[in-house]
Amino acid sequence: MAITHPSFGKLEDDRIIIFDTTLRDGEQSPGFSMNLEEKLRMAEALWELGIDVMEAGFPIASPGDFESVLSIAQHFAKDGPVVCGLSRTAPADILRAAEAVKPAARKRIHTFVSTSPLHMRVKLRLEPEQVLDLVTSSVSLARQHTDDVEWSAEDGTRTDPDFLCRCVEAAIKAGATTINIPDTVGYALPEDMHRIFTMVRERVPGADRVILSTHNHNDLGLAVANTIAAIRAGARQVESTINGIGERAGNASLEEIVMALRTRHDAIATKNNIVTTNILRTSRLLATITGFDVQPNKAIVGRNAFAHESGIHQDGVLKDKSTYEIMTPESVGWSNTSLVMGKHSGRAAFRDKLKAMGYDIGDNQLNDAFRRFKDLADRKKVVYDEDIAALVDDEVVRGNDRIRLTALTVATGMATKPTASITLEVDGESRDGVAAGDGAVDATFNALRNAFPHDVNLKLYAVQSVTGGTDAQARVTVRLEEGGKLVDGQGADTDTIVASARAYVHALNKLLVKRERTEPPVVLRA
Ligand code: KIV
Ligand code: ZN
């Protein structure tokens, strides 16, 4: 039966709503936090990707979370995805979420409460009847602020089936328009999902008038399989994150769900609004912002996802790609020309290349990125799409940085103590620093502390290569800690030391933004 939904109007039976929670469930996992600017960039990329609902955050969690959801709602005040704010059942939670999503053209409040015996007893210390009352009161209050209300049964897959049906019925009666049954702890098997969604559809009065939603965690590596099983049993909304980021082992990965649905349309005939050719760039933007690359063998977006190494496979692919490729790399945004540009390429060609890769950046960023591209092309024999993506993402991420790396010289060798001299531009003012260290990277970081005195802990330093070869770009991640706050910075360059300095400076900039959010603006020490 076709559903009429407050945010989407009349929905065709086979339409799947793509609900993205990268900025909420994804962002709240350790090390994945983003600042406001980064969230806005991700939000824009997610909108361009074609998601339907964007869970922008948990507004009551902190002033920063509130501000992010509010800013995203303001960003999408005229047009955009449904902007969703999460809340528990307390009126203060719901009102905070309502206030944060208010400016959005289309908005949703997502309220949840635990329904499993274990969570109710240990976490909430409430009797089931009290939880049932909370379902009604929270959804009713949310409905006073938005027509579009989602209700979730936290730990739904470990909830007593009869009680789950009673809760879902109460939520629908109170006005919920989407009912989400999360596998919060990643415990369910695909057959459990099928059984639960079939049961809710068959037993709960009014279930045919709302959208049933599935939200799966990946503790057993089954999040995507469980999502597909729920769709087969009638779920019409899938909750997922880019690159599968999220609590513990993560959430179901958006790109895997979408490509499974597309590739196996023969088995599950559904449609959605995702522009699949934007998948790779969205995945890469998230990796650049958070500093966590996906593993090489990650489905769809991993470096090896479309690489054929064995002779037998290569032979087959050369004869006919479909022998070993079930979807085309181009369909998710991989370019089929690996060697792209050289040092003679001009600005117009560079702009065209970026366009073909799905980047739409402003003139100033383009100028800076082009300058770095020329510099890279001078130093590197071949410039691949991956190199350009790393460089542009790097530039985009650095848009409003207060501290910039302008020069770095390092002297090192077997018989010399490594020394580094660095020049930074801090709020437009040039600052120099010189220091020695226990290695080139250590000397560089010491010089940086010299040029811009600060007291933070270095928690992680990791180097990855963007492409193969000795002239490959290195992508470095640096994690800094200050007063319990963690930030990750990234930097890419053919020179690992320069990439390291960029990454450190990036992390430092993020720390400054974090400080400003909780304290009055920092006066930089001379
Ligand atoms: O995993 C979960 O149960 C959640 C809810 C808040 C929807 O993230
Ligand atoms: Zn979750």
GROMACS .gro file of C-alpha atoms in nm, residues 11 13 15 73 118 121 126 174 242 273 330 335 361 379 391 403 453 470-471 489 502 515:
model
   22
   11LEU     CA    1   0.579   0.714  -0.162
   13ASP     CA    2   0.589   0.091  -0.280
   15ARG     CA    3   1.100   0.338  -0.283
   73ALA     CA    4   1.932   2.301   0.953
  118LEU     CA    5   1.820  -0.587   2.995
  121ARG     CA    6   1.624  -0.304   3.401
  126LEU     CA    7   1.215   0.131   3.464
  174ALA     CA    8   0.101   0.898   1.939
  242ILE     CA    9   2.948   0.640   0.484
  273ASN     CA   10   1.778   0.857  -0.493
  330GLU     CA   11   3.278   0.396  -1.287
  335SER     CA   12   3.778   0.683  -1.297
  361ILE     CA   13   3.528   2.401  -0.544
  379ARG     CA   14   5.812   1.617  -0.820
  391LEU     CA   15   4.550   1.705  -0.266
  403ILE     CA   16   4.771   2.826   1.122
  453PRO     CA   17   5.415   2.722   2.162
  470THR     CA   18   5.866   0.538  -0.427
  471ASP     CA   19   5.740   0.878  -0.545
  489GLY     CA   20   4.472   1.595   1.149
  502ARG     CA   21   5.076   1.938   0.745
  515ARG     CA   22   3.889   2.536   2.230
   0.00000   0.00000   0.00000
